[in-house]
GROMACS .gro file of C-alpha atoms in nm:
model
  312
    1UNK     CA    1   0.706   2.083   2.064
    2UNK     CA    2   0.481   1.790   1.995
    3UNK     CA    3   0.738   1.466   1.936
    4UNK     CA    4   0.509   1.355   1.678
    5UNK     CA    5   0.574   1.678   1.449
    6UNK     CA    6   0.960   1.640   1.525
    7UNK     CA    7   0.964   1.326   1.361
    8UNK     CA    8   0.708   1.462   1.094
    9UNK     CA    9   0.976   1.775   1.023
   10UNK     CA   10   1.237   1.488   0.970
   11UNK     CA   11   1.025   1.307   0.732
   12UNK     CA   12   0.956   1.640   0.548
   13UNK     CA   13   1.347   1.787   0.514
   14UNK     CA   14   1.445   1.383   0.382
   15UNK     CA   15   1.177   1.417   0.124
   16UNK     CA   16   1.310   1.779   0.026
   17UNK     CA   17   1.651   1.727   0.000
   18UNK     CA   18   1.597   1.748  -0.403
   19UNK     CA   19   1.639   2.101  -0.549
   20UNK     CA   20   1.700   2.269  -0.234
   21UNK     CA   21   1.994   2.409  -0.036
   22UNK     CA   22   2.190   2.102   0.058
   23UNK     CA   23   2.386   2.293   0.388
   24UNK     CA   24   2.038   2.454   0.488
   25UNK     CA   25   1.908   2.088   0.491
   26UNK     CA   26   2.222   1.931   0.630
   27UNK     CA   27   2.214   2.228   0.949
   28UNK     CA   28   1.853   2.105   0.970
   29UNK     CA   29   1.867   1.780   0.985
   30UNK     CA   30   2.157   1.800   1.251
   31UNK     CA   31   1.914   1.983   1.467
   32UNK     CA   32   1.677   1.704   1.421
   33UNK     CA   33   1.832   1.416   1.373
   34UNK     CA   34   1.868   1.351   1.774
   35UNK     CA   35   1.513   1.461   1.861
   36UNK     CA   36   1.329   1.281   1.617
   37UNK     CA   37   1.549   0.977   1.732
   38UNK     CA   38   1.455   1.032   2.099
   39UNK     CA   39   1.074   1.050   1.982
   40UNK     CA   40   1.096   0.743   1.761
   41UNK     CA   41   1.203   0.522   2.049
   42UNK     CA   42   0.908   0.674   2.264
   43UNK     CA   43   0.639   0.609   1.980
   44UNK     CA   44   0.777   0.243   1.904
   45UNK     CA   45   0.773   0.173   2.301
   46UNK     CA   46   0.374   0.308   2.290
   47UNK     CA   47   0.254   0.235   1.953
   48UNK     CA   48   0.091  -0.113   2.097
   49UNK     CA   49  -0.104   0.090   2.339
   50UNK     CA   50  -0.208   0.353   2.096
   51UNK     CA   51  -0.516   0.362   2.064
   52UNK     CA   52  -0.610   0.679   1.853
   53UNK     CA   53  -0.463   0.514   1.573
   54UNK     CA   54  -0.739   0.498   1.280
   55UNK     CA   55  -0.662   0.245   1.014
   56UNK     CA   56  -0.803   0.319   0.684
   57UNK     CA   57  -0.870   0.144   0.326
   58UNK     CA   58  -0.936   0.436   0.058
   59UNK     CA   59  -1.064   0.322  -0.323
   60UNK     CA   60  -0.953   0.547  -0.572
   61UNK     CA   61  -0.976   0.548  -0.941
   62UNK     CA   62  -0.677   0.593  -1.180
   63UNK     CA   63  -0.761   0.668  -1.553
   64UNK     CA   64  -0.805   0.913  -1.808
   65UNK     CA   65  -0.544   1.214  -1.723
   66UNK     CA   66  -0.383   1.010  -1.488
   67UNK     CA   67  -0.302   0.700  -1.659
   68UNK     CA   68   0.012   0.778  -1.717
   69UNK     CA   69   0.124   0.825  -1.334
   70UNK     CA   70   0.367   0.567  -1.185
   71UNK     CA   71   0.333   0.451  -0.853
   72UNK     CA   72   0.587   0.685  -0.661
   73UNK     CA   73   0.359   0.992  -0.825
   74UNK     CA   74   0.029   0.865  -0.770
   75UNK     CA   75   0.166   0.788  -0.381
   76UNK     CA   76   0.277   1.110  -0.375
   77UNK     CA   77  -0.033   1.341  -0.485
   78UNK     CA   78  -0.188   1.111  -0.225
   79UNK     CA   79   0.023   1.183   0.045
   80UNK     CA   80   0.040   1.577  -0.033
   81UNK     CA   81  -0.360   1.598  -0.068
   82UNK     CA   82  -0.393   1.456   0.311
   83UNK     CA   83  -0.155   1.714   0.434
   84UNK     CA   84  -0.302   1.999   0.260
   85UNK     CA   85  -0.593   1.915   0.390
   86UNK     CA   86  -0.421   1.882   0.755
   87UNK     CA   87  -0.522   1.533   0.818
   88UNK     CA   88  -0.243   1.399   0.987
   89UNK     CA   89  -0.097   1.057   0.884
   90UNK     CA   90   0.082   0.798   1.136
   91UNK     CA   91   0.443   0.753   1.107
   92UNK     CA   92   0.540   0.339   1.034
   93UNK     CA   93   0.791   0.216   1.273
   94UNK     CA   94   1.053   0.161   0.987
   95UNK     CA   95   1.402   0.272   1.042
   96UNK     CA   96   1.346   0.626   0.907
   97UNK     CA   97   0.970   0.623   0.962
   98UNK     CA   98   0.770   0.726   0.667
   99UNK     CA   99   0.389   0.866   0.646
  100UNK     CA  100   0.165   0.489   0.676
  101UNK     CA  101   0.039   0.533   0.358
  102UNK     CA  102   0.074   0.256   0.098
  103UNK     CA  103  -0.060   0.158  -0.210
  104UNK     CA  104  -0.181  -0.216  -0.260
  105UNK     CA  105  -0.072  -0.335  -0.578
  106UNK     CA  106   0.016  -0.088  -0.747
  107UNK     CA  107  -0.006   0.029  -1.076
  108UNK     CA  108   0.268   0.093  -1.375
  109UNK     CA  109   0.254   0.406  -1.591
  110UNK     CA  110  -0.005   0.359  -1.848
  111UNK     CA  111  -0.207   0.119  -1.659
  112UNK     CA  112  -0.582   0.252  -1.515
  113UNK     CA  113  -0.751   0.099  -1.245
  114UNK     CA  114  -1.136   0.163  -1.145
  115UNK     CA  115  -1.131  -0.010  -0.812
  116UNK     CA  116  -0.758   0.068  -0.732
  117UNK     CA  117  -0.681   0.045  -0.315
  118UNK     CA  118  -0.415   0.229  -0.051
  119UNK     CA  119  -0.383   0.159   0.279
  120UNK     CA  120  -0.359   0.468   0.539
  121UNK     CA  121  -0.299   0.488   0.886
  122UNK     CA  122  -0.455   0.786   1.069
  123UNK     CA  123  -0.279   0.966   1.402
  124UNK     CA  124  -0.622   1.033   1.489
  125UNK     CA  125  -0.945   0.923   1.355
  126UNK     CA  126  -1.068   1.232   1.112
  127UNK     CA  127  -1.364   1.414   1.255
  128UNK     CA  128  -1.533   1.472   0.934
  129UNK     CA  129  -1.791   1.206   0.803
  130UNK     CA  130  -1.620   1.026   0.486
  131UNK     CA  131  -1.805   1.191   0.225
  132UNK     CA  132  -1.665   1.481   0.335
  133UNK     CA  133  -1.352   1.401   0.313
  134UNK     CA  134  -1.343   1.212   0.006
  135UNK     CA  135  -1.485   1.553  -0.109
  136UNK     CA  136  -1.198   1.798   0.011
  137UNK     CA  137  -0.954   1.557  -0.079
  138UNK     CA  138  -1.054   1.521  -0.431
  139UNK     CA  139  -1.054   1.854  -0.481
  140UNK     CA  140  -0.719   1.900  -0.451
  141UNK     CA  141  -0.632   1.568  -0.697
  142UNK     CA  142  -0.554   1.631  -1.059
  143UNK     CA  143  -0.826   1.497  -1.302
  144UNK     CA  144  -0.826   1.129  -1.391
  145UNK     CA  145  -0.725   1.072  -0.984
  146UNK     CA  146  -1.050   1.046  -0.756
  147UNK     CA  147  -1.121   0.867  -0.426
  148UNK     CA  148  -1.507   0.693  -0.422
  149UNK     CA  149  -1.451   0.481  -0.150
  150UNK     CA  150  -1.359   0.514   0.278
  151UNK     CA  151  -1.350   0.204   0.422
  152UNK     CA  152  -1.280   0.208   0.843
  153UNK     CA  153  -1.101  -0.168   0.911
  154UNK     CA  154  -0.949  -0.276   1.262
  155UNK     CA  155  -0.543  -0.259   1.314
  156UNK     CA  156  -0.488  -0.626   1.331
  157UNK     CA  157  -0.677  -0.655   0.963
  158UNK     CA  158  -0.487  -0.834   0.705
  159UNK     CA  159  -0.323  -0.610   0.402
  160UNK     CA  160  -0.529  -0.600   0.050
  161UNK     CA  161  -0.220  -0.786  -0.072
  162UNK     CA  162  -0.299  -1.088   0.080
  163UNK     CA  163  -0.628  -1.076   0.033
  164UNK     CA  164  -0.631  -1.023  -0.341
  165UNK     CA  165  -0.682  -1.338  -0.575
  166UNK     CA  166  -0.734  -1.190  -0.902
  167UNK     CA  167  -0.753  -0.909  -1.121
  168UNK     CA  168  -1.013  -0.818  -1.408
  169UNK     CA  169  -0.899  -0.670  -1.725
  170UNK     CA  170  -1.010  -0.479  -2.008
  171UNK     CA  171  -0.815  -0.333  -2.323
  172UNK     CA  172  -0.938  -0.192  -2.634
  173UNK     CA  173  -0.719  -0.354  -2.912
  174UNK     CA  174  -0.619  -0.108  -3.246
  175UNK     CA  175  -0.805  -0.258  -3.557
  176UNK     CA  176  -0.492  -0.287  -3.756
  177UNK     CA  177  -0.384  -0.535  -3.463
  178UNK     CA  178  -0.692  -0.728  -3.352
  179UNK     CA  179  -0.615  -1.002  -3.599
  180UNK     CA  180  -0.265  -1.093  -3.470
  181UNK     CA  181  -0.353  -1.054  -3.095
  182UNK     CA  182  -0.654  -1.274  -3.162
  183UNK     CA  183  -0.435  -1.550  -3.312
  184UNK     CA  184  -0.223  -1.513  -3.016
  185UNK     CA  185  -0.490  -1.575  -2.756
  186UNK     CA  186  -0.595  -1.848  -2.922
  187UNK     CA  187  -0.277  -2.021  -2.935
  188UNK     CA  188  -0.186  -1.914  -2.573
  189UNK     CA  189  -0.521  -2.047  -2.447
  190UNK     CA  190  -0.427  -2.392  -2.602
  191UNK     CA  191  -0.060  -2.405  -2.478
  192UNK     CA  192  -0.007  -2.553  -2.139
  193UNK     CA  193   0.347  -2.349  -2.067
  194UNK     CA  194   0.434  -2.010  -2.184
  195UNK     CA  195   0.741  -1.887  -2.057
  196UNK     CA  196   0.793  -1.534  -2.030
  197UNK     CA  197   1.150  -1.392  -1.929
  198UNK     CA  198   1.103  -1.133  -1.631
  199UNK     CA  199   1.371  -0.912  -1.424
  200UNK     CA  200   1.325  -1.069  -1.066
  201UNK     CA  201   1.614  -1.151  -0.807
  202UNK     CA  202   1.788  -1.448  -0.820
  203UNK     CA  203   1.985  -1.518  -0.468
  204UNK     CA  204   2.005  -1.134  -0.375
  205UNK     CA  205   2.103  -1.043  -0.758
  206UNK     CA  206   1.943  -0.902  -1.031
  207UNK     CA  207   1.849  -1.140  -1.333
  208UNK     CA  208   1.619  -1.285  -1.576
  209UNK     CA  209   1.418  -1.553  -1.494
  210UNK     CA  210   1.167  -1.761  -1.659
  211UNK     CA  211   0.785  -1.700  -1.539
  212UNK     CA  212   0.515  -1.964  -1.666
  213UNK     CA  213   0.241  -1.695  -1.766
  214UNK     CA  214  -0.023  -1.992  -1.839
  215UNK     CA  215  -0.135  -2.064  -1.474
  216UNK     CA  216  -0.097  -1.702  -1.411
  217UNK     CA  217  -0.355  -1.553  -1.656
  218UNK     CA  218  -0.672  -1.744  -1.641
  219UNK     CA  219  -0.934  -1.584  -1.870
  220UNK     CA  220  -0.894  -1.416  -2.212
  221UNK     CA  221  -1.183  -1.303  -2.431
  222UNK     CA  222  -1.257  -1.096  -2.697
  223UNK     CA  223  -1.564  -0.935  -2.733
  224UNK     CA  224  -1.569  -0.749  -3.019
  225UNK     CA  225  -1.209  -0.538  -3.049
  226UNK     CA  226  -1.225  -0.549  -2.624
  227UNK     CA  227  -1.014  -0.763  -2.486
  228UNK     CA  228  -1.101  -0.898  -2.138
  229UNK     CA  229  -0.857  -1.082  -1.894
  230UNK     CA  230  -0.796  -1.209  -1.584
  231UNK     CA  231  -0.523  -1.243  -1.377
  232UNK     CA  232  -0.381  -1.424  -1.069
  233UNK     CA  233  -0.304  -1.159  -0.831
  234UNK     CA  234  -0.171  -1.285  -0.494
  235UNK     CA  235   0.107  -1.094  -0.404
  236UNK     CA  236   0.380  -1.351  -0.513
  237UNK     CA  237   0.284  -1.347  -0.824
  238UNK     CA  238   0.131  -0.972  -0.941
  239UNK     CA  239   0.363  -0.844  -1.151
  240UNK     CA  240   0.342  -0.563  -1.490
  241UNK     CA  241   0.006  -0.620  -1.636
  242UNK     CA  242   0.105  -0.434  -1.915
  243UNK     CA  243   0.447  -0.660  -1.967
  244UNK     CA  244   0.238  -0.990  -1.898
  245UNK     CA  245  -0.023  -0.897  -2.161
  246UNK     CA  246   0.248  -0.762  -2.420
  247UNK     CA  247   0.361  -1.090  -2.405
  248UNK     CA  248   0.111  -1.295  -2.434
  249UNK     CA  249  -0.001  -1.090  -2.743
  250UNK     CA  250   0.344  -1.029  -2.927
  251UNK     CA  251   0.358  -0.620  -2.835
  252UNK     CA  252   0.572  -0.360  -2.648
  253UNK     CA  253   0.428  -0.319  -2.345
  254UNK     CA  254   0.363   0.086  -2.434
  255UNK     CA  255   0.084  -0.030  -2.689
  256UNK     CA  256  -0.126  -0.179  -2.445
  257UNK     CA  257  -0.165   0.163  -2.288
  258UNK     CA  258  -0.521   0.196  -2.119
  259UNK     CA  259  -0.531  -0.156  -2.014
  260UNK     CA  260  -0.734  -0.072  -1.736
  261UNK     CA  261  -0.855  -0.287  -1.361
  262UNK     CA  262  -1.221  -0.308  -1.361
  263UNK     CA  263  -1.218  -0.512  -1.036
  264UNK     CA  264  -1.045  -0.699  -0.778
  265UNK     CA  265  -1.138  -1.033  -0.605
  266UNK     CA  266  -1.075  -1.051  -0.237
  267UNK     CA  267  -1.086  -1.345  -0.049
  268UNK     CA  268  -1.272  -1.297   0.296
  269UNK     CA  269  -1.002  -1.197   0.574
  270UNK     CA  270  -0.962  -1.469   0.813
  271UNK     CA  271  -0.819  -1.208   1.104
  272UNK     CA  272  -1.157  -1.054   1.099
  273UNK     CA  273  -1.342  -1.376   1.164
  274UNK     CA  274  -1.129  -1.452   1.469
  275UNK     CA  275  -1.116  -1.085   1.619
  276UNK     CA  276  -1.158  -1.224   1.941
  277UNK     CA  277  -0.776  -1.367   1.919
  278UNK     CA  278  -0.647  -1.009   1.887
  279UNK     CA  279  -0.920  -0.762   2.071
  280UNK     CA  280  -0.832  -0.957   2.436
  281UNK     CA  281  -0.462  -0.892   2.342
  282UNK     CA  282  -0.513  -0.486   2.294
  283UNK     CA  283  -0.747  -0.454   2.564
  284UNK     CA  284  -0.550  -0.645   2.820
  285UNK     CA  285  -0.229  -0.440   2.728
  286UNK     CA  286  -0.434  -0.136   2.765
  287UNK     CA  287  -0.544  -0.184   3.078
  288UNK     CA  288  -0.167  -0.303   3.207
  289UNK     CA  289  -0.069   0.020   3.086
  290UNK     CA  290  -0.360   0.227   3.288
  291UNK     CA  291  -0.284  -0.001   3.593
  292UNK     CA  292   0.091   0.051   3.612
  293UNK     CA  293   0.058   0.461   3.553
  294UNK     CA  294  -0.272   0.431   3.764
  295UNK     CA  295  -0.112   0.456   4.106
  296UNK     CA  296  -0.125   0.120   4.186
  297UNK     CA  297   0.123  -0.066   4.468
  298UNK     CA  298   0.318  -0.315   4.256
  299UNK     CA  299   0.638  -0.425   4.353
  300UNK     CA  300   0.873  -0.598   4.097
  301UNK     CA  301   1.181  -0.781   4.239
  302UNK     CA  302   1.464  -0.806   4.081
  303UNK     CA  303   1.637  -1.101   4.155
  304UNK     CA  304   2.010  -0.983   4.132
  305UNK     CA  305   1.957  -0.729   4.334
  306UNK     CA  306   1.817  -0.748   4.725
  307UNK     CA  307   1.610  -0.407   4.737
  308UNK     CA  308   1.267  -0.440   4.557
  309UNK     CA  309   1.155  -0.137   4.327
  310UNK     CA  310   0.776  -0.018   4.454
  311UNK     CA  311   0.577   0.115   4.158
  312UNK     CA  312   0.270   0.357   4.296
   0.00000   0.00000   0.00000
């Protein structure tokens, strides 16, 4: 059996341990467990020298129907549309190796996005032209949920999270509260601290802390009952748009429902500008690889020991 779909059938029974027969899945994953270990070594030993692997930014859109998905569901319907669809995902190298799919700053429940980004890693680069596969795939999303962009990016590429600067907001604000939330901006825009308590960890514990939101928001304007922000979004600092407005305008977070990304601003990626500092690196581990399962007369020596080990 292919090692790849061992560790594939591991990553399958962990994810459907929920609702089904716990002893089936523990006789299972008894069977597995050692095989998918054995392959896992293999693949972390080659993944360098891989070089099928197909990295992958997809744009998606997030609104209408699907607003109200949290991260781990909108990851999910991702993750199940590429399987349905047989397009095979790379495992990470994490201790119990996951699908390398992952979702760049993600959204909360009740937050849309137009221009909304997840990064995939491909076993093998698909053989269908994007269109098509944006096509198939979207078929199987539910409505509100659709892919419009398939962007092809080199492995050594820096992650959308470190390239993102800031976000662009827009929110359509209930008449019967436009005239508070107005007042608010205004005074927010003229403060020069406005501290917002926010759950974070504290020394490997679980507290409030105080977040300036001032330098963190740097546009709000009203046109009309719309709303328009923008936001700081590096990845030290993103944190729930619809919290950080709430409190800047003086609501629960669950009436700013809709606030929705228009765009993101990405800062050009400095890895791609000095490819030539990575490509060398691949290539010349590629061809050590081909030269030392080539045939080739090597001889390593060993120097605790007096009899040399001939390779070829």
């Amino acid at each position: 059996m292919d090692e790849d779909l061992i560790e594939e059938g591991a990553c399958l029974v962990r994810a459907g341990r929920h609702g089904a027969d716990p002893q089936l899945l523990q006789q299972i994953s008894a069977l597995l467990a050692p095989l998918a270990a054995r392959a896992q070594k293999r693949r972390e030993a080659t993944w360098q020298l891989d070089t099928r692997r197909a990295c992958v930014r997809v744009g998606y859109a997030k609104e209408g129907e699907a607003i109200d998905f949290d991260e781990g569901e909108v990851h999910a319907i991702l993750l199940q549309a590429f399987r349905l669809e047989g397009i095979r995902l790379a495992l990470d190298l994490g201790k119990r190796p996951r699908p390398a799919l992952h979702l760049e700053l993600p959204l909360p429940s009740g937050a849309g996005g137009l221009c909304e980004w997840a990064e995939v890693v491909f076993r093998v680069e698909p053989a269908d032209p994007p269109e098509a596969l944006m096509s198939a795939l979207n078929d199987r999303l539910p409505e509100g949920l659709r892919i419009h962009r398939w962007e092809s990016h080199p492995p050594y590429a820096s992650s959308l999270a470190d390239l993102v600067e800031a976000s662009h907001w827009r929110w359509t604000c209930p008449a019967d509260q436009a005239g508070d939330a107005r007042q608010r901006t205004i005074t927010f825009l003229s403060a020069t601290e406005w501290l917002w308590e926010k759950e974070g960890r504290i020394e490997g514990r679980k507290q409030v802390k105080p977040l300036d939101l001032r330098p963190l928001v740097t546009e709000l304007r009203w046109e009309g009952d719309l709303l328009a922000s923008t936001t700081r979004t590096r990845s030290s600092e993103s944190g729930n748009p619809l919290k950080i407005h709430a409190a800047i305008l003086g609501l629960e977070p669950a009436a700013l429902r809709g606030l929705t990304r228009q765009v993101m601003d990405l800062k050009p990626d400095p890895r791609l500008a000095q490819a030539g500092r990575f490509e060398p690196k691949l290539k010349n581990m590629y061809e050590d690889a081909v030269l030392l399962g080539g045939g080739s007369n090597i001889t390593l020596v060993d120097e605790d020991d007096d009899e040399p080990i001939q390779l070829g």
